[in-house]
């Protein structure tokens, strides 16, 4: 992996009530706000934006950048994939040990490739690799 990668350029950024979502050519980085309860219902607007940006067949990886403390309802993951089947992978970036442990539990609910990272750059590299494999 001695290859030096340039950081991808965002296509668009949306600051929504529940958090910030940055859309890149092959992946989305989501940062939910402090105290949010992330459910399928709170994910509908970002998913609709993803459909507008990527269409119905472009493969995409979602990166959950967990800078803030918030709760996640992992049961909604199936509904998310049903609404936007383009997701090829799911990355979770968490530096807090407790959040990383919780993220590992979420793996039980996600039927796509999933990895937990301690930094955003590594998650972005992995996302690009997943997309390359899916093409």
Short mmCIF file of N, CA and C in Angstrom, two decimals:
data_model
loop_
_atom_site.label_atom_id
_atom_site.label_comp_id
_atom_site.label_asym_id
_atom_site.label_seq_id
_atom_site.Cartn_x
_atom_site.Cartn_y
_atom_site.Cartn_z
N UNK A 1 0.82 -1.21 0.00
CA UNK A 1 0.00 0.00 0.00
C UNK A 1 0.85 1.26 0.00
N UNK A 2 2.03 1.22 -0.56
CA UNK A 2 2.91 2.36 -0.55
C UNK A 2 2.40 3.53 -1.38
N UNK A 3 1.29 3.34 -2.01
CA UNK A 3 0.71 4.37 -2.87
C UNK A 3 0.17 5.54 -2.03
N UNK A 4 0.49 6.76 -2.46
CA UNK A 4 0.00 7.95 -1.75
C UNK A 4 -1.31 8.37 -2.40
N UNK A 5 -2.35 8.42 -1.60
CA UNK A 5 -3.66 8.79 -2.11
C UNK A 5 -3.93 10.26 -1.80
N UNK A 6 -4.57 10.92 -2.75
CA UNK A 6 -4.99 12.28 -2.48
C UNK A 6 -6.36 12.22 -1.83
N UNK A 7 -6.60 13.17 -0.96
CA UNK A 7 -7.88 13.19 -0.25
C UNK A 7 -8.98 13.56 -1.24
N UNK A 8 -10.07 12.78 -1.24
CA UNK A 8 -11.16 13.08 -2.18
C UNK A 8 -11.80 14.45 -1.91
N UNK A 9 -12.33 15.03 -2.96
CA UNK A 9 -13.00 16.32 -2.86
C UNK A 9 -14.50 16.09 -2.68
N UNK A 10 -15.10 16.75 -1.69
CA UNK A 10 -16.55 16.59 -1.51
C UNK A 10 -17.34 17.13 -2.70
N UNK A 11 -18.45 16.46 -2.99
CA UNK A 11 -19.37 16.95 -4.02
C UNK A 11 -20.26 18.04 -3.44
N UNK A 12 -20.79 17.77 -2.24
CA UNK A 12 -21.70 18.70 -1.58
C UNK A 12 -21.77 18.35 -0.08
N UNK A 13 -22.08 19.37 0.71
CA UNK A 13 -22.24 19.18 2.16
C UNK A 13 -23.62 19.69 2.55
N UNK A 14 -24.31 18.91 3.40
CA UNK A 14 -25.62 19.31 3.89
C UNK A 14 -25.61 19.33 5.41
N UNK A 15 -25.93 20.48 5.98
CA UNK A 15 -26.08 20.59 7.43
C UNK A 15 -27.57 20.51 7.73
N UNK A 16 -27.96 19.39 8.33
CA UNK A 16 -29.37 19.13 8.61
C UNK A 16 -29.62 19.23 10.11
N UNK A 17 -30.86 19.14 10.48
CA UNK A 17 -31.24 19.24 11.90
C UNK A 17 -30.54 18.16 12.74
N UNK A 18 -30.38 16.96 12.17
CA UNK A 18 -29.79 15.87 12.95
C UNK A 18 -28.28 15.79 12.85
N UNK A 19 -27.68 16.49 11.87
CA UNK A 19 -26.22 16.46 11.75
C UNK A 19 -25.75 16.90 10.39
N UNK A 20 -24.46 16.69 10.16
CA UNK A 20 -23.82 17.11 8.91
C UNK A 20 -23.52 15.88 8.06
N UNK A 21 -23.79 15.99 6.75
CA UNK A 21 -23.55 14.90 5.82
C UNK A 21 -22.76 15.46 4.64
N UNK A 22 -21.58 14.88 4.44
CA UNK A 22 -20.70 15.32 3.35
C UNK A 22 -20.68 14.20 2.31
N UNK A 23 -21.09 14.54 1.10
CA UNK A 23 -21.20 13.58 0.01
C UNK A 23 -19.97 13.69 -0.89
N UNK A 24 -19.24 12.59 -1.02
CA UNK A 24 -18.06 12.47 -1.87
C UNK A 24 -18.44 11.63 -3.09
N UNK A 25 -17.56 11.51 -4.08
CA UNK A 25 -17.91 10.72 -5.26
C UNK A 25 -18.31 9.27 -4.96
N UNK A 26 -17.69 8.64 -3.96
CA UNK A 26 -17.96 7.22 -3.70
C UNK A 26 -18.46 6.90 -2.29
N UNK A 27 -18.55 7.90 -1.45
CA UNK A 27 -18.99 7.65 -0.08
C UNK A 27 -19.59 8.89 0.55
N UNK A 28 -20.31 8.66 1.66
CA UNK A 28 -20.94 9.73 2.43
C UNK A 28 -20.35 9.68 3.83
N UNK A 29 -19.98 10.83 4.37
CA UNK A 29 -19.53 10.90 5.77
C UNK A 29 -20.62 11.62 6.55
N UNK A 30 -21.19 10.91 7.52
CA UNK A 30 -22.25 11.47 8.35
C UNK A 30 -21.76 11.71 9.76
N UNK A 31 -22.07 12.89 10.29
CA UNK A 31 -21.73 13.25 11.67
C UNK A 31 -23.01 13.70 12.37
N UNK A 32 -23.61 12.78 13.13
CA UNK A 32 -24.83 13.13 13.85
C UNK A 32 -24.49 14.07 15.01
N UNK A 33 -25.43 14.95 15.33
CA UNK A 33 -25.26 15.91 16.41
C UNK A 33 -25.35 15.23 17.78
N UNK A 34 -24.81 15.88 18.76
CA UNK A 34 -24.85 15.43 20.15
C UNK A 34 -26.29 15.18 20.59
N UNK A 35 -26.53 14.03 21.23
CA UNK A 35 -27.82 13.74 21.83
C UNK A 35 -28.90 13.24 20.89
N UNK A 36 -28.61 13.11 19.59
CA UNK A 36 -29.60 12.63 18.61
C UNK A 36 -29.89 11.15 18.87
N UNK A 37 -31.11 10.73 18.58
CA UNK A 37 -31.45 9.31 18.57
C UNK A 37 -31.59 8.93 17.11
N UNK A 38 -30.57 8.29 16.55
CA UNK A 38 -30.53 7.97 15.13
C UNK A 38 -31.36 6.72 14.86
N UNK A 39 -32.44 6.91 14.11
CA UNK A 39 -33.35 5.84 13.74
C UNK A 39 -33.52 5.85 12.22
N UNK A 40 -34.28 4.91 11.72
CA UNK A 40 -34.59 4.91 10.29
C UNK A 40 -35.26 6.23 9.91
N UNK A 41 -36.16 6.72 10.77
CA UNK A 41 -36.89 7.96 10.48
C UNK A 41 -35.94 9.15 10.36
N UNK A 42 -34.92 9.23 11.22
CA UNK A 42 -33.97 10.36 11.13
C UNK A 42 -33.06 10.21 9.93
N UNK A 43 -32.95 9.00 9.40
CA UNK A 43 -32.06 8.76 8.25
C UNK A 43 -32.74 9.02 6.91
N UNK A 44 -34.05 9.20 6.91
CA UNK A 44 -34.77 9.34 5.63
C UNK A 44 -34.27 10.53 4.81
N UNK A 45 -34.09 11.69 5.42
CA UNK A 45 -33.66 12.86 4.65
C UNK A 45 -32.25 12.65 4.06
N UNK A 46 -31.26 12.20 4.84
CA UNK A 46 -29.95 11.94 4.21
C UNK A 46 -30.02 10.87 3.11
N UNK A 47 -30.87 9.87 3.29
CA UNK A 47 -31.01 8.83 2.26
C UNK A 47 -31.62 9.44 0.99
N UNK A 48 -32.63 10.30 1.14
CA UNK A 48 -33.22 10.95 -0.03
C UNK A 48 -32.18 11.81 -0.76
N UNK A 49 -31.33 12.48 0.00
CA UNK A 49 -30.25 13.27 -0.61
C UNK A 49 -29.29 12.35 -1.37
N UNK A 50 -28.96 11.20 -0.77
CA UNK A 50 -28.06 10.24 -1.42
C UNK A 50 -28.66 9.74 -2.73
N UNK A 51 -29.96 9.48 -2.75
CA UNK A 51 -30.63 9.02 -3.96
C UNK A 51 -30.56 10.11 -5.04
N UNK A 52 -30.76 11.37 -4.64
CA UNK A 52 -30.67 12.48 -5.60
C UNK A 52 -29.25 12.60 -6.16
N UNK A 53 -28.25 12.42 -5.31
CA UNK A 53 -26.85 12.62 -5.72
C UNK A 53 -26.32 11.42 -6.50
N UNK A 54 -26.59 10.21 -6.03
CA UNK A 54 -25.97 9.02 -6.61
C UNK A 54 -26.89 8.22 -7.54
N UNK A 55 -28.17 8.50 -7.52
CA UNK A 55 -29.09 7.71 -8.33
C UNK A 55 -29.41 6.39 -7.64
N UNK A 56 -29.92 5.45 -8.42
CA UNK A 56 -30.36 4.18 -7.85
C UNK A 56 -29.39 3.03 -8.04
N UNK A 57 -28.25 3.27 -8.73
CA UNK A 57 -27.38 2.14 -8.97
C UNK A 57 -25.89 2.38 -8.72
N UNK A 58 -25.49 3.60 -8.39
CA UNK A 58 -24.07 3.87 -8.12
C UNK A 58 -23.72 3.33 -6.73
N UNK A 59 -22.69 2.46 -6.64
CA UNK A 59 -22.31 1.93 -5.33
C UNK A 59 -21.71 3.02 -4.44
N UNK A 60 -22.09 2.97 -3.15
CA UNK A 60 -21.69 3.99 -2.18
C UNK A 60 -21.38 3.32 -0.84
N UNK A 61 -20.42 3.87 -0.10
CA UNK A 61 -20.13 3.43 1.26
C UNK A 61 -20.54 4.55 2.21
N UNK A 62 -21.15 4.18 3.33
CA UNK A 62 -21.51 5.16 4.35
C UNK A 62 -20.48 5.11 5.46
N UNK A 63 -19.95 6.27 5.84
CA UNK A 63 -18.99 6.39 6.94
C UNK A 63 -19.66 7.18 8.05
N UNK A 64 -19.85 6.54 9.18
CA UNK A 64 -20.42 7.19 10.35
C UNK A 64 -19.29 7.73 11.20
N UNK A 65 -19.09 9.05 11.16
CA UNK A 65 -18.01 9.70 11.90
C UNK A 65 -18.56 10.11 13.26
N UNK A 66 -18.27 9.33 14.27
CA UNK A 66 -18.89 9.49 15.58
C UNK A 66 -18.09 10.42 16.49
N UNK A 67 -18.19 11.70 16.20
CA UNK A 67 -17.52 12.71 17.01
C UNK A 67 -18.32 13.02 18.26
N UNK A 68 -19.64 12.88 18.17
CA UNK A 68 -20.54 13.24 19.27
C UNK A 68 -21.14 11.99 19.90
N UNK A 69 -21.73 12.19 21.05
CA UNK A 69 -22.40 11.09 21.74
C UNK A 69 -23.88 11.10 21.36
N UNK A 70 -24.34 9.99 20.80
CA UNK A 70 -25.74 9.86 20.43
C UNK A 70 -26.10 8.38 20.39
N UNK A 71 -27.38 8.11 20.36
CA UNK A 71 -27.86 6.72 20.36
C UNK A 71 -28.25 6.30 18.95
N UNK A 72 -28.05 5.01 18.67
CA UNK A 72 -28.37 4.45 17.36
C UNK A 72 -29.34 3.28 17.55
N UNK A 73 -30.37 3.25 16.71
CA UNK A 73 -31.28 2.10 16.69
C UNK A 73 -30.86 1.20 15.53
N UNK A 74 -30.08 0.15 15.81
CA UNK A 74 -29.55 -0.68 14.72
C UNK A 74 -30.61 -1.49 13.98
N UNK A 75 -31.79 -1.63 14.54
CA UNK A 75 -32.86 -2.38 13.88
C UNK A 75 -33.25 -1.72 12.56
N UNK A 76 -33.08 -0.41 12.45
CA UNK A 76 -33.44 0.32 11.24
C UNK A 76 -32.51 0.11 10.06
N UNK A 77 -31.36 -0.54 10.28
CA UNK A 77 -30.42 -0.72 9.18
C UNK A 77 -31.05 -1.46 8.00
N UNK A 78 -31.86 -2.47 8.25
CA UNK A 78 -32.48 -3.22 7.16
C UNK A 78 -33.36 -2.31 6.31
N UNK A 79 -34.14 -1.44 6.98
CA UNK A 79 -34.99 -0.51 6.23
C UNK A 79 -34.16 0.47 5.40
N UNK A 80 -33.03 0.89 5.95
CA UNK A 80 -32.14 1.79 5.21
C UNK A 80 -31.66 1.11 3.94
N UNK A 81 -31.21 -0.14 4.05
CA UNK A 81 -30.74 -0.86 2.86
C UNK A 81 -31.86 -1.13 1.87
N UNK A 82 -33.07 -1.36 2.38
CA UNK A 82 -34.21 -1.57 1.48
C UNK A 82 -34.51 -0.30 0.68
N UNK A 83 -34.40 0.87 1.32
CA UNK A 83 -34.68 2.14 0.67
C UNK A 83 -33.54 2.56 -0.27
N UNK A 84 -32.30 2.24 0.12
CA UNK A 84 -31.13 2.65 -0.67
C UNK A 84 -30.16 1.46 -0.77
N UNK A 85 -30.47 0.52 -1.67
CA UNK A 85 -29.65 -0.69 -1.77
C UNK A 85 -28.25 -0.46 -2.36
N UNK A 86 -27.94 0.77 -2.75
CA UNK A 86 -26.63 1.11 -3.30
C UNK A 86 -25.50 0.95 -2.28
N UNK A 87 -25.83 0.92 -0.99
CA UNK A 87 -24.77 0.83 0.02
C UNK A 87 -24.00 -0.47 -0.14
N UNK A 88 -22.70 -0.34 -0.34
CA UNK A 88 -21.82 -1.49 -0.49
C UNK A 88 -21.05 -1.78 0.78
N UNK A 89 -21.01 -0.83 1.69
CA UNK A 89 -20.26 -1.02 2.92
C UNK A 89 -20.59 0.05 3.92
N UNK A 90 -20.16 -0.17 5.15
CA UNK A 90 -20.48 0.71 6.26
C UNK A 90 -19.25 0.80 7.15
N UNK A 91 -18.76 2.00 7.34
CA UNK A 91 -17.60 2.23 8.21
C UNK A 91 -18.02 3.08 9.40
N UNK A 92 -17.47 2.76 10.54
CA UNK A 92 -17.73 3.53 11.75
C UNK A 92 -16.39 4.05 12.26
N UNK A 93 -16.31 5.37 12.44
CA UNK A 93 -15.09 5.99 12.97
C UNK A 93 -15.39 6.45 14.38
N UNK A 94 -14.68 5.87 15.34
CA UNK A 94 -14.88 6.23 16.75
C UNK A 94 -13.55 6.15 17.48
N UNK A 95 -13.21 7.22 18.18
CA UNK A 95 -11.97 7.21 18.95
C UNK A 95 -12.22 6.82 20.40
N UNK A 96 -13.42 7.06 20.88
CA UNK A 96 -13.80 6.72 22.25
C UNK A 96 -13.95 5.21 22.36
N UNK A 97 -13.32 4.60 23.36
CA UNK A 97 -13.32 3.13 23.51
C UNK A 97 -14.74 2.58 23.65
N UNK A 98 -15.59 3.23 24.42
CA UNK A 98 -16.97 2.75 24.62
C UNK A 98 -17.74 2.79 23.30
N UNK A 99 -17.58 3.87 22.54
CA UNK A 99 -18.27 3.98 21.25
C UNK A 99 -17.78 2.91 20.28
N UNK A 100 -16.48 2.60 20.34
CA UNK A 100 -15.94 1.55 19.47
C UNK A 100 -16.54 0.19 19.84
N UNK A 101 -16.70 -0.07 21.13
CA UNK A 101 -17.30 -1.33 21.57
C UNK A 101 -18.75 -1.43 21.08
N UNK A 102 -19.50 -0.35 21.23
CA UNK A 102 -20.89 -0.34 20.76
C UNK A 102 -20.97 -0.53 19.25
N UNK A 103 -20.03 0.07 18.54
CA UNK A 103 -20.00 -0.06 17.09
C UNK A 103 -19.81 -1.52 16.68
N UNK A 104 -19.00 -2.25 17.42
CA UNK A 104 -18.79 -3.66 17.11
C UNK A 104 -20.09 -4.45 17.26
N UNK A 105 -20.95 -4.05 18.20
CA UNK A 105 -22.25 -4.72 18.36
C UNK A 105 -23.16 -4.47 17.15
N UNK A 106 -23.04 -3.30 16.56
CA UNK A 106 -23.88 -2.97 15.41
C UNK A 106 -23.61 -3.90 14.23
N UNK A 107 -22.45 -4.50 14.19
CA UNK A 107 -22.11 -5.41 13.10
C UNK A 107 -23.14 -6.53 12.97
N UNK A 108 -23.77 -6.88 14.06
CA UNK A 108 -24.76 -7.96 14.04
C UNK A 108 -25.98 -7.61 13.18
N UNK A 109 -26.20 -6.32 12.97
CA UNK A 109 -27.40 -5.86 12.26
C UNK A 109 -27.13 -5.45 10.81
N UNK A 110 -25.89 -5.43 10.42
CA UNK A 110 -25.52 -4.94 9.09
C UNK A 110 -25.03 -6.11 8.25
N UNK A 111 -25.68 -6.34 7.12
CA UNK A 111 -25.38 -7.48 6.28
C UNK A 111 -24.44 -7.12 5.13
N UNK A 112 -23.76 -6.03 5.24
CA UNK A 112 -22.79 -5.59 4.23
C UNK A 112 -21.42 -5.55 4.91
N UNK A 113 -20.34 -5.40 4.11
CA UNK A 113 -19.02 -5.25 4.74
C UNK A 113 -19.03 -4.07 5.71
N UNK A 114 -18.51 -4.28 6.89
CA UNK A 114 -18.47 -3.24 7.92
C UNK A 114 -17.13 -3.30 8.64
N UNK A 115 -16.57 -2.11 8.93
CA UNK A 115 -15.33 -2.03 9.68
C UNK A 115 -15.41 -0.86 10.63
N UNK A 116 -14.71 -0.98 11.74
CA UNK A 116 -14.62 0.10 12.73
C UNK A 116 -13.20 0.66 12.66
N UNK A 117 -13.09 1.98 12.59
CA UNK A 117 -11.80 2.65 12.46
C UNK A 117 -11.63 3.67 13.58
N UNK A 118 -10.38 4.02 13.84
CA UNK A 118 -10.11 5.05 14.84
C UNK A 118 -9.83 6.41 14.19
N UNK A 119 -9.73 6.44 12.84
CA UNK A 119 -9.53 7.73 12.17
C UNK A 119 -10.26 7.75 10.83
N UNK A 120 -10.66 8.94 10.43
CA UNK A 120 -11.47 9.14 9.22
C UNK A 120 -10.70 8.79 7.95
N UNK A 121 -9.42 9.13 7.88
CA UNK A 121 -8.65 8.86 6.66
C UNK A 121 -8.61 7.37 6.34
N UNK A 122 -8.42 6.53 7.35
CA UNK A 122 -8.40 5.08 7.13
C UNK A 122 -9.75 4.59 6.64
N UNK A 123 -10.83 5.13 7.19
CA UNK A 123 -12.17 4.75 6.76
C UNK A 123 -12.40 5.15 5.30
N UNK A 124 -11.91 6.33 4.91
CA UNK A 124 -12.07 6.79 3.53
C UNK A 124 -11.29 5.87 2.57
N UNK A 125 -10.09 5.48 2.94
CA UNK A 125 -9.30 4.57 2.10
C UNK A 125 -10.03 3.25 1.94
N UNK A 126 -10.55 2.71 3.04
CA UNK A 126 -11.28 1.45 2.99
C UNK A 126 -12.52 1.58 2.10
N UNK A 127 -13.23 2.69 2.22
CA UNK A 127 -14.42 2.93 1.40
C UNK A 127 -14.06 2.89 -0.09
N UNK A 128 -12.98 3.52 -0.46
CA UNK A 128 -12.55 3.52 -1.87
C UNK A 128 -12.22 2.10 -2.32
N UNK A 129 -11.59 1.30 -1.45
CA UNK A 129 -11.27 -0.09 -1.79
C UNK A 129 -12.54 -0.91 -2.00
N UNK A 130 -13.54 -0.72 -1.13
CA UNK A 130 -14.80 -1.45 -1.26
C UNK A 130 -15.47 -1.10 -2.59
N UNK A 131 -15.46 0.17 -2.95
CA UNK A 131 -16.09 0.61 -4.20
C UNK A 131 -15.34 0.01 -5.40
N UNK A 132 -14.01 0.03 -5.36
CA UNK A 132 -13.22 -0.53 -6.46
C UNK A 132 -13.57 -2.01 -6.67
N UNK A 133 -13.74 -2.76 -5.58
CA UNK A 133 -14.08 -4.19 -5.66
C UNK A 133 -15.48 -4.41 -6.22
N UNK A 134 -16.38 -3.44 -6.00
CA UNK A 134 -17.77 -3.63 -6.43
C UNK A 134 -17.98 -3.28 -7.90
N UNK A 135 -17.01 -2.62 -8.50
CA UNK A 135 -17.17 -2.19 -9.91
C UNK A 135 -16.80 -3.29 -10.89
#
